[in-house]
Amino acid sequence: MATIKTKLLDNFHQKLRPKFKNLIISRVGLTITALSFIFIATIILFTNNITSFSKPSIFYPNSTVNSLTSAVNSAQSYDLGNFSVEGKKTHLVNLEFGVKNVSFHGKKSRNFSKNFNFSINSAVNGKNDGEILSKKCDLFDGKWVKDENLPHYLPGSCPLIDTDFNCHLNGRPDHGFYKWKWQPNFCNIPRINATDFLERMRGRRLVFVGDSLNRNMWESLVCILRHSVNDKTRVHEISGKSEFKKQGFYAFRFEDYNCTIDYVRAPFLVRESTFQGQNGSFPTLRLDLMDESTKMYHDADILIFNTGHWWTHEKTSQGEDYYQEGNHVYPRLKALQAYGKALRTWGRWVDRYVNSNKTLVFFRGYSGTHFRGGQWNSGGQCHKETEPIFNETYLGQYPSKMRALEQVLRKMKTPVTYLNISRLTDYRKDAHPSIYRKSYETAKELTEAEKSQDCSHWCLPGVPDTWNELLYASLLNVGWKRPISSQRNT
């Protein structure tokens, strides 16, 4: 801040001293000089307006602070216009007309060199982007409250939902699970405006990359956005696919907005491989190489990553002769250590290949499971749950995998917004497909299904709709703007 103040003072003297040289001995000159120093004092007060921000969900590298400092230092006529925060252009802000619409919130930490959250309180196309968060608001610290205006799309109305998530069509009799809204403790989040979302997406591409939980979130967003489109035939999967569980790439195109919402299946983010040993080949997981699908999404406008649940499966959790780096296969490696190595590989790839001046990067956190009496493959159940958890003492601890993620994010050069949904999903024992992953023709089939339930994925409509509301709020909070062409059309 001392550097910024010095620069502003130097610029002031360079620009204004010659003009006032002949007046300084006069009363008029003295008056002007006094007013000028009042102006400088106002600027200094502005630069000192840095307050703490509670539990930031955005991880900012040193380059962000350098961009901000450099931009202010080089500003002409004390104009902070078009400086870069998170690699994104901001509104033109001229100090001559006041600075009340701009706020900077900084926080120092043992693990952070410097973290900034940037918000703007100015209308864009009639929408006030900056009213989402208060200075001390953590979007992910809150509670579930009843909301009879939900869901965002009627159950059974979206034909794009996989059978596994379509609990309504599979005969689930209760409906209360999609009538809950996430309410942060210190602010309100906007209800997702699907038309506004699509306008901001005009000519752009958003990609979900990860496991089937990200597919859950992807299908939710596609259904929310599709619901706002009058001509539903103008929304289609580009290759005509109607099932999305297999390995590969899927994209829904919204023709009227020239944009796509995509999903790339990469459950580990790093590469599944094979190793040729003395006794033949066997499957391995390359912790040092990204999944080969990266070429499908590296240049997208918005990237939402996740990985987590596949690290709890038998092969990955045991970690015997499975994890590989280079030509070395670890005889035994703990899953959490392997997870950290994989995330560091992902972080290095993002820093090297993702252009942060173009692409916004998100990582969605670990989604809670609610198996009782066993796990997903050993008779665990959740089919009798109809309400969220209300007593917080029954909530689980913060996932160790997400602590590993936070360590990686802090060391990355690229700003990454962390969608920390672990705790908010932990409440929702009532919202899994359980036995309603498919429809049943007989009561015997339904009873038999109780032996193998899905208590990790989520019914749609349901909890992933909330994730997308939080994504929308987070996008607005980091300064996501409509493209110029869209602004001109409104």
GROMACS .gro file of C-alpha atoms in nm:
model
  490
    1MET     CA    1   0.000   0.000   0.000
    2ALA     CA    2   0.297   0.231   0.067
    3THR     CA    3   0.405   0.181  -0.293
    4ILE     CA    4   0.060   0.271  -0.423
    5LYS     CA    5   0.046   0.585  -0.209
    6THR     CA    6   0.398   0.693  -0.320
    7LYS     CA    7   0.312   0.641  -0.685
    8LEU     CA    8  -0.009   0.837  -0.657
    9LEU     CA    9   0.176   1.125  -0.490
   10ASP     CA   10   0.452   1.117  -0.752
   11ASN     CA   11   0.196   1.117  -1.034
   12PHE     CA   12   0.016   1.405  -0.867
   13HIS     CA   13   0.329   1.619  -0.846
   14GLN     CA   14   0.438   1.535  -1.202
   15LYS     CA   15   0.101   1.625  -1.350
   16LEU     CA   16  -0.015   1.916  -1.139
   17ARG     CA   17   0.293   2.101  -1.004
   18PRO     CA   18   0.379   2.280  -1.337
   19LYS     CA   19   0.024   2.409  -1.365
   20PHE     CA   20   0.027   2.552  -1.015
   21LYS     CA   21   0.383   2.686  -1.014
   22ASN     CA   22   0.287   3.045  -1.089
   23LEU     CA   23  -0.015   3.039  -0.859
   24ILE     CA   24   0.134   2.888  -0.549
   25ILE     CA   25   0.237   3.227  -0.403
   26SER     CA   26  -0.109   3.367  -0.441
   27ARG     CA   27  -0.415   3.311  -0.226
   28VAL     CA   28  -0.585   3.134  -0.516
   29GLY     CA   29  -0.281   2.914  -0.556
   30LEU     CA   30  -0.278   2.831  -0.187
   31THR     CA   31  -0.646   2.744  -0.198
   32ILE     CA   32  -0.599   2.514  -0.496
   33THR     CA   33  -0.299   2.350  -0.330
   34ALA     CA   34  -0.502   2.283  -0.014
   35LEU     CA   35  -0.789   2.133  -0.213
   36SER     CA   36  -0.544   1.917  -0.404
   37PHE     CA   37  -0.399   1.771  -0.086
   38ILE     CA   38  -0.753   1.701   0.037
   39PHE     CA   39  -0.807   1.509  -0.285
   40ILE     CA   40  -0.488   1.307  -0.223
   41ALA     CA   41  -0.597   1.235   0.134
   42THR     CA   42  -0.925   1.097  -0.001
   43ILE     CA   43  -0.731   0.861  -0.227
   44ILE     CA   44  -0.512   0.747   0.062
   45LEU     CA   45  -0.819   0.678   0.275
   46PHE     CA   46  -0.956   0.473  -0.013
   47THR     CA   47  -0.639   0.266  -0.041
   48ASN     CA   48  -0.651   0.203   0.334
   49ASN     CA   49  -1.006   0.068   0.310
   50ILE     CA   50  -0.902  -0.294   0.344
   51THR     CA   51  -1.105  -0.505   0.579
   52SER     CA   52  -1.101  -0.870   0.673
   53PHE     CA   53  -1.306  -1.117   0.473
   54SER     CA   54  -1.441  -1.419   0.651
   55LYS     CA   55  -1.348  -1.762   0.513
   56PRO     CA   56  -1.272  -1.670   0.150
   57SER     CA   57  -1.376  -1.932  -0.102
   58ILE     CA   58  -1.148  -1.792  -0.370
   59PHE     CA   59  -0.777  -1.867  -0.363
   60TYR     CA   60  -0.572  -1.580  -0.507
   61PRO     CA   61  -0.203  -1.616  -0.599
   62ASN     CA   62   0.060  -1.344  -0.564
   63SER     CA   63   0.014  -1.254  -0.932
   64THR     CA   64  -0.331  -1.111  -0.850
   65VAL     CA   65  -0.183  -0.867  -0.600
   66ASN     CA   66   0.093  -0.775  -0.846
   67SER     CA   67  -0.166  -0.709  -1.120
   68LEU     CA   68  -0.363  -0.483  -0.887
   69THR     CA   69  -0.055  -0.292  -0.769
   70SER     CA   70   0.082  -0.252  -1.121
   71ALA     CA   71  -0.251  -0.136  -1.255
   72VAL     CA   72  -0.296   0.130  -0.989
   73ASN     CA   73   0.064   0.245  -1.025
   74SER     CA   74   0.028   0.290  -1.400
   75ALA     CA   75  -0.320   0.445  -1.388
   76GLN     CA   76  -0.352   0.770  -1.581
   77SER     CA   77  -0.532   1.068  -1.426
   78TYR     CA   78  -0.601   0.853  -1.123
   79ASP     CA   79  -0.821   0.632  -1.338
   80LEU     CA   80  -0.835   0.270  -1.226
   81GLY     CA   81  -1.013   0.165  -1.544
   82ASN     CA   82  -0.967  -0.183  -1.686
   83PHE     CA   83  -0.717  -0.313  -1.435
   84SER     CA   84  -0.699  -0.688  -1.395
   85VAL     CA   85  -0.817  -0.885  -1.093
   86GLU     CA   86  -0.821  -1.265  -1.129
   87GLY     CA   87  -0.724  -1.205  -1.490
   88LYS     CA   88  -1.066  -1.056  -1.567
   89LYS     CA   89  -1.140  -0.705  -1.690
   90THR     CA   90  -1.340  -0.490  -1.453
   91HIS     CA   91  -1.561  -0.188  -1.493
   92LEU     CA   92  -1.405   0.148  -1.571
   93VAL     CA   93  -1.384   0.332  -1.240
   94ASN     CA   94  -1.266   0.695  -1.235
   95LEU     CA   95  -1.172   0.839  -0.899
   96GLU     CA   96  -1.278   1.187  -1.010
   97PHE     CA   97  -1.636   1.065  -0.983
   98GLY     CA   98  -1.596   0.888  -0.651
   99VAL     CA   99  -1.499   0.541  -0.537
  100LYS     CA  100  -1.804   0.438  -0.339
  101ASN     CA  101  -1.888   0.158  -0.581
  102VAL     CA  102  -1.563  -0.031  -0.540
  103SER     CA  103  -1.448  -0.235  -0.243
  104PHE     CA  104  -1.138  -0.440  -0.173
  105HIS     CA  105  -1.131  -0.695   0.105
  106GLY     CA  106  -0.796  -0.843   0.201
  107LYS     CA  107  -0.684  -1.098   0.453
  108LYS     CA  108  -0.344  -1.218   0.569
  109SER     CA  109  -0.293  -1.575   0.677
  110ARG     CA  110  -0.014  -1.811   0.767
  111ASN     CA  111  -0.083  -2.003   0.450
  112PHE     CA  112  -0.169  -1.715   0.217
  113SER     CA  113   0.079  -1.455   0.094
  114LYS     CA  114  -0.217  -1.230   0.023
  115ASN     CA  115  -0.580  -1.302  -0.057
  116PHE     CA  116  -0.820  -1.061  -0.218
  117ASN     CA  117  -1.188  -1.068  -0.285
  118PHE     CA  118  -1.303  -0.810  -0.538
  119SER     CA  119  -1.659  -0.695  -0.578
  120ILE     CA  120  -1.830  -0.419  -0.769
  121ASN     CA  121  -2.159  -0.256  -0.674
  122SER     CA  122  -2.268  -0.121  -1.008
  123ALA     CA  123  -2.554  -0.208  -1.235
  124VAL     CA  124  -2.481  -0.419  -1.540
  125ASN     CA  125  -2.768  -0.452  -1.783
  126GLY     CA  126  -3.009  -0.373  -1.504
  127LYS     CA  127  -2.862  -0.634  -1.271
  128ASN     CA  128  -2.674  -0.535  -0.957
  129ASP     CA  129  -2.391  -0.787  -0.951
  130GLY     CA  130  -2.232  -0.671  -0.629
  131GLU     CA  131  -2.524  -0.712  -0.391
  132ILE     CA  132  -2.474  -1.084  -0.346
  133LEU     CA  133  -2.222  -1.091  -0.063
  134SER     CA  134  -2.168  -0.884   0.245
  135LYS     CA  135  -1.815  -0.817   0.365
  136LYS     CA  136  -1.824  -1.111   0.604
  137CYS     CA  137  -2.022  -1.368   0.415
  138ASP     CA  138  -1.925  -1.728   0.356
  139LEU     CA  139  -2.171  -1.870   0.103
  140PHE     CA  140  -2.117  -2.219   0.241
  141ASP     CA  141  -2.182  -2.141   0.607
  142GLY     CA  142  -2.555  -2.158   0.661
  143LYS     CA  143  -2.860  -2.377   0.700
  144TRP     CA  144  -3.140  -2.534   0.497
  145VAL     CA  145  -3.478  -2.361   0.507
  146LYS     CA  146  -3.810  -2.455   0.353
  147ASP     CA  147  -3.895  -2.282   0.024
  148GLU     CA  148  -4.226  -2.363  -0.143
  149ASN     CA  149  -4.113  -2.183  -0.462
  150LEU     CA  150  -3.878  -2.470  -0.540
  151PRO     CA  151  -3.788  -2.662  -0.749
  152HIS     CA  152  -3.648  -2.470  -1.045
  153TYR     CA  153  -3.811  -2.715  -1.289
  154LEU     CA  154  -4.100  -2.950  -1.229
  155PRO     CA  155  -4.022  -3.313  -1.141
  156GLY     CA  156  -4.043  -3.524  -1.454
  157SER     CA  157  -4.033  -3.220  -1.684
  158CYS     CA  158  -3.671  -3.254  -1.794
  159PRO     CA  159  -3.616  -3.552  -2.026
  160LEU     CA  160  -3.238  -3.504  -2.014
  161ILE     CA  161  -3.197  -3.650  -1.664
  162ASP     CA  162  -3.039  -3.994  -1.644
  163THR     CA  163  -3.268  -4.266  -1.512
  164ASP     CA  164  -3.044  -4.308  -1.207
  165PHE     CA  165  -3.120  -3.952  -1.088
  166ASN     CA  166  -3.485  -3.929  -1.196
  167CYS     CA  167  -3.640  -4.026  -0.863
  168HIS     CA  168  -3.985  -3.888  -0.952
  169LEU     CA  169  -4.025  -4.103  -1.261
  170ASN     CA  170  -3.888  -4.401  -1.069
  171GLY     CA  171  -4.175  -4.377  -0.819
  172ARG     CA  172  -4.036  -4.193  -0.518
  173PRO     CA  173  -4.355  -4.104  -0.327
  174ASP     CA  174  -4.239  -3.806  -0.114
  175HIS     CA  175  -4.168  -3.458  -0.250
  176GLY     CA  176  -4.032  -3.258   0.042
  177PHE     CA  177  -3.666  -3.320  -0.042
  178TYR     CA  178  -3.665  -3.065  -0.325
  179LYS     CA  179  -3.840  -2.795  -0.119
  180TRP     CA  180  -3.530  -2.694   0.077
  181LYS     CA  181  -3.320  -2.385   0.005
  182TRP     CA  182  -2.966  -2.319   0.126
  183GLN     CA  183  -2.954  -1.998   0.329
  184PRO     CA  184  -2.610  -1.852   0.415
  185ASN     CA  185  -2.591  -1.705   0.766
  186PHE     CA  186  -2.476  -1.354   0.675
  187CYS     CA  187  -2.613  -1.282   0.329
  188ASN     CA  188  -2.867  -1.384   0.069
  189ILE     CA  189  -2.783  -1.557  -0.255
  190PRO     CA  190  -2.985  -1.479  -0.567
  191ARG     CA  191  -3.222  -1.734  -0.709
  192ILE     CA  192  -3.053  -1.852  -1.024
  193ASN     CA  193  -3.177  -1.647  -1.319
  194ALA     CA  194  -3.157  -1.891  -1.608
  195THR     CA  195  -3.211  -1.631  -1.879
  196ASP     CA  196  -2.941  -1.408  -1.734
  197PHE     CA  197  -2.710  -1.707  -1.702
  198LEU     CA  198  -2.759  -1.790  -2.070
  199GLU     CA  199  -2.706  -1.429  -2.175
  200ARG     CA  200  -2.376  -1.429  -1.990
  201MET     CA  201  -2.292  -1.760  -2.159
  202ARG     CA  202  -2.365  -1.627  -2.509
  203GLY     CA  203  -2.090  -1.748  -2.741
  204ARG     CA  204  -1.916  -1.928  -2.456
  205ARG     CA  205  -1.848  -2.278  -2.328
  206LEU     CA  206  -1.880  -2.417  -1.975
  207VAL     CA  207  -1.738  -2.762  -1.897
  208PHE     CA  208  -1.784  -2.992  -1.597
  209VAL     CA  209  -1.487  -3.228  -1.559
  210GLY     CA  210  -1.485  -3.515  -1.313
  211ASP     CA  211  -1.688  -3.807  -1.185
  212SER     CA  212  -2.058  -3.891  -1.184
  213LEU     CA  213  -2.126  -3.634  -0.910
  214ASN     CA  214  -2.021  -3.365  -1.157
  215ARG     CA  215  -2.247  -3.533  -1.411
  216ASN     CA  216  -2.522  -3.496  -1.149
  217MET     CA  217  -2.448  -3.122  -1.129
  218TRP     CA  218  -2.416  -3.088  -1.509
  219GLU     CA  219  -2.758  -3.243  -1.573
  220SER     CA  220  -2.907  -3.017  -1.307
  221LEU     CA  221  -2.771  -2.702  -1.473
  222VAL     CA  222  -2.880  -2.811  -1.819
  223CYS     CA  223  -3.235  -2.870  -1.689
  224ILE     CA  224  -3.247  -2.536  -1.506
  225LEU     CA  225  -3.133  -2.347  -1.816
  226ARG     CA  226  -3.349  -2.548  -2.056
  227HIS     CA  227  -3.657  -2.469  -1.848
  228SER     CA  228  -3.620  -2.099  -1.937
  229VAL     CA  229  -3.602  -2.163  -2.313
  230ASN     CA  230  -3.933  -2.133  -2.495
  231ASP     CA  231  -3.845  -2.361  -2.785
  232LYS     CA  232  -3.703  -2.673  -2.619
  233THR     CA  233  -3.605  -2.819  -2.957
  234ARG     CA  234  -3.333  -2.553  -2.968
  235VAL     CA  235  -3.154  -2.736  -2.685
  236HIS     CA  236  -2.990  -3.064  -2.780
  237GLU     CA  237  -2.692  -3.288  -2.715
  238ILE     CA  238  -2.462  -3.223  -3.011
  239SER     CA  239  -2.407  -3.590  -3.098
  240GLY     CA  240  -2.764  -3.699  -3.027
  241LYS     CA  241  -2.678  -3.898  -2.714
  242SER     CA  242  -2.943  -3.954  -2.449
  243GLU     CA  243  -2.741  -4.150  -2.193
  244PHE     CA  244  -2.432  -4.003  -2.035
  245LYS     CA  245  -2.281  -4.268  -1.807
  246LYS     CA  246  -2.012  -4.399  -2.040
  247GLN     CA  247  -1.660  -4.267  -2.075
  248GLY     CA  248  -1.643  -3.970  -2.306
  249PHE     CA  249  -1.748  -3.616  -2.383
  250TYR     CA  250  -2.104  -3.477  -2.387
  251ALA     CA  251  -2.226  -3.130  -2.478
  252PHE     CA  252  -2.568  -2.965  -2.470
  253ARG     CA  253  -2.595  -2.680  -2.715
  254PHE     CA  254  -2.831  -2.387  -2.659
  255GLU     CA  255  -2.879  -2.271  -3.016
  256ASP     CA  256  -3.038  -1.935  -2.936
  257TYR     CA  257  -2.736  -1.838  -2.727
  258ASN     CA  258  -2.460  -2.007  -2.929
  259CYS     CA  259  -2.323  -2.170  -2.614
  260THR     CA  260  -2.268  -2.520  -2.478
  261ILE     CA  261  -2.279  -2.678  -2.133
  262ASP     CA  262  -2.046  -2.978  -2.145
  263TYR     CA  263  -1.943  -3.276  -1.936
  264VAL     CA  264  -1.617  -3.469  -1.961
  265ARG     CA  265  -1.594  -3.792  -1.766
  266ALA     CA  266  -1.261  -3.807  -1.583
  267PRO     CA  267  -1.333  -3.957  -1.238
  268PHE     CA  268  -0.975  -3.921  -1.109
  269LEU     CA  269  -0.873  -3.619  -1.323
  270VAL     CA  270  -0.542  -3.805  -1.364
  271ARG     CA  271  -0.488  -4.092  -1.607
  272GLU     CA  272  -0.604  -4.450  -1.572
  273SER     CA  273  -0.341  -4.674  -1.726
  274THR     CA  274  -0.184  -5.022  -1.731
  275PHE     CA  275   0.160  -5.141  -1.627
  276GLN     CA  276   0.349  -5.429  -1.783
  277GLY     CA  277   0.495  -5.633  -1.499
  278GLN     CA  278   0.684  -5.961  -1.488
  279ASN     CA  279   0.362  -6.156  -1.448
  280GLY     CA  280   0.165  -5.964  -1.709
  281SER     CA  281  -0.013  -5.630  -1.723
  282PHE     CA  282  -0.236  -5.482  -1.454
  283PRO     CA  283  -0.432  -5.158  -1.413
  284THR     CA  284  -0.269  -4.855  -1.252
  285LEU     CA  285  -0.346  -4.492  -1.188
  286ARG     CA  286  -0.083  -4.248  -1.318
  287LEU     CA  287  -0.059  -3.984  -1.047
  288ASP     CA  288   0.186  -3.781  -1.257
  289LEU     CA  289  -0.021  -3.754  -1.577
  290MET     CA  290  -0.352  -3.586  -1.647
  291ASP     CA  291  -0.636  -3.779  -1.807
  292GLU     CA  292  -0.608  -3.777  -2.185
  293SER     CA  293  -0.937  -3.584  -2.210
  294THR     CA  294  -0.768  -3.249  -2.130
  295LYS     CA  295  -0.755  -3.152  -2.498
  296MET     CA  296  -1.135  -3.149  -2.495
  297TYR     CA  297  -1.167  -2.865  -2.243
  298HIS     CA  298  -0.843  -2.672  -2.177
  299ASP     CA  299  -0.968  -2.364  -2.366
  300ALA     CA  300  -1.321  -2.348  -2.220
  301ASP     CA  301  -1.453  -2.023  -2.070
  302ILE     CA  302  -1.558  -2.182  -1.740
  303LEU     CA  303  -1.420  -2.505  -1.593
  304ILE     CA  304  -1.571  -2.687  -1.295
  305PHE     CA  305  -1.358  -2.976  -1.168
  306ASN     CA  306  -1.418  -3.243  -0.907
  307THR     CA  307  -1.280  -3.577  -0.796
  308GLY     CA  308  -1.341  -3.768  -0.477
  309HIS     CA  309  -1.575  -4.065  -0.463
  310TRP     CA  310  -1.369  -4.295  -0.679
  311TRP     CA  311  -1.086  -4.263  -0.428
  312THR     CA  312  -1.295  -4.457  -0.176
  313HIS     CA  313  -1.344  -4.765  -0.394
  314GLU     CA  314  -1.168  -5.087  -0.301
  315LYS     CA  315  -0.872  -5.066  -0.539
  316THR     CA  316  -0.794  -4.701  -0.471
  317SER     CA  317  -0.858  -4.713  -0.096
  318GLN     CA  318  -0.630  -5.017  -0.046
  319GLY     CA  319  -0.358  -4.865  -0.262
  320GLU     CA  320  -0.170  -5.189  -0.332
  321ASP     CA  321   0.023  -5.209  -0.661
  322TYR     CA  322  -0.206  -4.949  -0.812
  323TYR     CA  323  -0.058  -4.600  -0.793
  324GLN     CA  324   0.211  -4.521  -1.048
  325GLU     CA  325   0.454  -4.234  -1.106
  326GLY     CA  326   0.688  -4.264  -1.404
  327ASN     CA  327   0.795  -4.627  -1.422
  328HIS     CA  328   0.746  -4.682  -1.051
  329VAL     CA  329   0.441  -4.858  -0.913
  330TYR     CA  330   0.401  -4.816  -0.538
  331PRO     CA  331   0.366  -5.152  -0.360
  332ARG     CA  332   0.149  -4.965  -0.111
  333LEU     CA  333   0.043  -4.600  -0.092
  334LYS     CA  334  -0.230  -4.447   0.119
  335ALA     CA  335  -0.524  -4.311  -0.079
  336LEU     CA  336  -0.496  -3.965   0.079
  337GLN     CA  337  -0.130  -3.937  -0.021
  338ALA     CA  338  -0.214  -4.047  -0.372
  339TYR     CA  339  -0.503  -3.801  -0.386
  340GLY     CA  340  -0.268  -3.517  -0.292
  341LYS     CA  341  -0.019  -3.620  -0.561
  342ALA     CA  342  -0.298  -3.632  -0.821
  343LEU     CA  343  -0.423  -3.286  -0.723
  344ARG     CA  344  -0.074  -3.142  -0.749
  345THR     CA  345  -0.053  -3.283  -1.101
  346TRP     CA  346  -0.389  -3.120  -1.177
  347GLY     CA  347  -0.274  -2.789  -1.027
  348ARG     CA  348   0.044  -2.785  -1.235
  349TRP     CA  349  -0.158  -2.860  -1.548
  350VAL     CA  350  -0.404  -2.578  -1.478
  351ASP     CA  351  -0.120  -2.331  -1.415
  352ARG     CA  352   0.053  -2.430  -1.737
  353TYR     CA  353  -0.230  -2.479  -1.984
  354VAL     CA  354  -0.531  -2.276  -1.867
  355ASN     CA  355  -0.536  -1.910  -1.968
  356SER     CA  356  -0.664  -1.730  -1.659
  357ASN     CA  357  -0.727  -1.415  -1.867
  358LYS     CA  358  -1.000  -1.612  -2.048
  359THR     CA  359  -1.104  -1.900  -1.825
  360LEU     CA  360  -1.269  -1.902  -1.482
  361VAL     CA  361  -1.171  -2.213  -1.283
  362PHE     CA  362  -1.378  -2.378  -1.009
  363PHE     CA  363  -1.331  -2.687  -0.798
  364ARG     CA  364  -1.643  -2.838  -0.643
  365GLY     CA  365  -1.582  -3.001  -0.308
  366TYR     CA  366  -1.658  -3.347  -0.180
  367SER     CA  367  -2.026  -3.439  -0.162
  368GLY     CA  368  -2.142  -3.623   0.149
  369THR     CA  369  -2.280  -3.978   0.151
  370HIS     CA  370  -2.539  -4.120   0.392
  371PHE     CA  371  -2.517  -4.499   0.396
  372ARG     CA  372  -2.650  -4.659   0.713
  373GLY     CA  373  -2.576  -5.019   0.804
  374GLY     CA  374  -2.306  -5.060   0.541
  375GLN     CA  375  -2.150  -4.895   0.238
  376TRP     CA  376  -2.256  -4.869  -0.126
  377ASN     CA  377  -2.151  -5.227  -0.191
  378SER     CA  378  -2.241  -5.383   0.144
  379GLY     CA  379  -2.608  -5.313   0.209
  380GLY     CA  380  -2.595  -4.948   0.316
  381GLN     CA  381  -2.937  -4.779   0.318
  382CYS     CA  382  -3.100  -4.434   0.312
  383HIS     CA  383  -3.441  -4.503   0.154
  384LYS     CA  384  -3.642  -4.420   0.467
  385GLU     CA  385  -3.493  -4.073   0.510
  386THR     CA  386  -3.738  -3.791   0.433
  387GLU     CA  387  -3.587  -3.489   0.615
  388PRO     CA  388  -3.244  -3.328   0.642
  389ILE     CA  389  -3.025  -3.357   0.951
  390PHE     CA  390  -3.116  -3.077   1.194
  391ASN     CA  391  -2.880  -3.160   1.481
  392GLU     CA  392  -2.530  -3.050   1.379
  393THR     CA  393  -2.368  -3.295   1.620
  394TYR     CA  394  -2.460  -3.568   1.370
  395LEU     CA  395  -2.263  -3.405   1.090
  396GLY     CA  396  -1.931  -3.552   0.985
  397GLN     CA  397  -1.591  -3.388   1.004
  398TYR     CA  398  -1.450  -3.177   0.722
  399PRO     CA  399  -1.315  -3.425   0.463
  400SER     CA  400  -0.940  -3.478   0.478
  401LYS     CA  401  -0.935  -3.483   0.099
  402MET     CA  402  -1.060  -3.126   0.094
  403ARG     CA  403  -0.781  -3.021   0.330
  404ALA     CA  404  -0.540  -3.169   0.077
  405LEU     CA  405  -0.719  -2.970  -0.197
  406GLU     CA  406  -0.684  -2.644  -0.004
  407GLN     CA  407  -0.309  -2.699   0.031
  408VAL     CA  408  -0.279  -2.739  -0.345
  409LEU     CA  409  -0.495  -2.435  -0.422
  410ARG     CA  410  -0.282  -2.210  -0.202
  411LYS     CA  411   0.029  -2.289  -0.405
  412MET     CA  412  -0.126  -2.246  -0.749
  413LYS     CA  413  -0.064  -1.945  -0.971
  414THR     CA  414  -0.413  -1.957  -1.119
  415PRO     CA  415  -0.708  -1.824  -0.912
  416VAL     CA  416  -0.947  -2.109  -0.836
  417THR     CA  417  -1.288  -2.067  -0.675
  418TYR     CA  418  -1.356  -2.348  -0.431
  419LEU     CA  419  -1.723  -2.450  -0.411
  420ASN     CA  420  -1.709  -2.588  -0.059
  421ILE     CA  421  -2.031  -2.789  -0.059
  422SER     CA  422  -1.918  -3.067   0.179
  423ARG     CA  423  -2.096  -2.943   0.492
  424LEU     CA  424  -2.417  -2.829   0.324
  425THR     CA  425  -2.458  -3.169   0.158
  426ASP     CA  426  -2.380  -3.348   0.482
  427TYR     CA  427  -2.718  -3.228   0.616
  428ARG     CA  428  -2.909  -3.385   0.326
  429LYS     CA  429  -2.954  -3.751   0.413
  430ASP     CA  430  -3.304  -3.727   0.264
  431ALA     CA  431  -3.219  -3.638  -0.097
  432HIS     CA  432  -3.042  -3.944  -0.245
  433PRO     CA  433  -3.195  -4.176  -0.505
  434SER     CA  434  -3.163  -4.471  -0.261
  435ILE     CA  435  -3.383  -4.743  -0.412
  436TYR     CA  436  -3.537  -4.508  -0.671
  437ARG     CA  437  -3.258  -4.544  -0.925
  438LYS     CA  438  -3.494  -4.729  -1.154
  439SER     CA  439  -3.859  -4.817  -1.182
  440TYR     CA  440  -3.989  -5.152  -1.058
  441GLU     CA  441  -4.267  -5.367  -1.193
  442THR     CA  442  -4.330  -5.573  -0.880
  443ALA     CA  443  -4.314  -5.524  -0.503
  444LYS     CA  444  -4.060  -5.805  -0.486
  445GLU     CA  445  -3.824  -5.614  -0.714
  446LEU     CA  446  -3.861  -5.306  -0.495
  447THR     CA  447  -3.782  -5.504  -0.179
  448GLU     CA  448  -3.481  -5.662  -0.347
  449ALA     CA  449  -3.352  -5.313  -0.438
  450GLU     CA  450  -3.314  -5.231  -0.068
  451LYS     CA  451  -3.000  -5.445  -0.067
  452SER     CA  452  -2.822  -5.213  -0.309
  453GLN     CA  453  -2.897  -4.845  -0.270
  454ASP     CA  454  -2.750  -4.522  -0.400
  455CYS     CA  455  -2.684  -4.290  -0.106
  456SER     CA  456  -2.409  -4.087  -0.272
  457HIS     CA  457  -2.569  -3.936  -0.584
  458TRP     CA  458  -2.868  -3.700  -0.569
  459CYS     CA  459  -3.223  -3.696  -0.702
  460LEU     CA  460  -3.305  -3.435  -0.965
  461PRO     CA  461  -3.462  -3.192  -0.899
  462GLY     CA  462  -3.268  -3.170  -0.575
  463VAL     CA  463  -2.943  -3.079  -0.404
  464PRO     CA  464  -2.729  -3.025  -0.719
  465ASP     CA  465  -2.968  -2.742  -0.814
  466THR     CA  466  -2.838  -2.564  -0.502
  467TRP     CA  467  -2.479  -2.625  -0.614
  468ASN     CA  468  -2.563  -2.446  -0.936
  469GLU     CA  469  -2.720  -2.155  -0.748
  470LEU     CA  470  -2.396  -2.125  -0.555
  471LEU     CA  471  -2.202  -2.148  -0.881
  472TYR     CA  472  -2.411  -1.863  -1.023
  473ALA     CA  473  -2.358  -1.648  -0.713
  474SER     CA  474  -1.985  -1.723  -0.718
  475LEU     CA  475  -1.959  -1.635  -1.087
  476LEU     CA  476  -2.124  -1.300  -1.022
  477ASN     CA  477  -1.901  -1.241  -0.723
  478VAL     CA  478  -1.581  -1.285  -0.926
  479GLY     CA  479  -1.704  -1.035  -1.184
  480TRP     CA  480  -1.855  -1.261  -1.451
  481LYS     CA  481  -1.990  -1.029  -1.720
  482ARG     CA  482  -2.208  -1.063  -2.023
  483PRO     CA  483  -2.018  -1.057  -2.352
  484ILE     CA  484  -2.020  -0.721  -2.533
  485SER     CA  485  -2.253  -0.853  -2.804
  486SER     CA  486  -2.509  -0.954  -2.541
  487GLN     CA  487  -2.488  -0.615  -2.370
  488ARG     CA  488  -2.564  -0.441  -2.697
  489ASN     CA  489  -2.870  -0.655  -2.756
  490THR     CA  490  -3.030  -0.566  -2.421
   0.00000   0.00000   0.00000
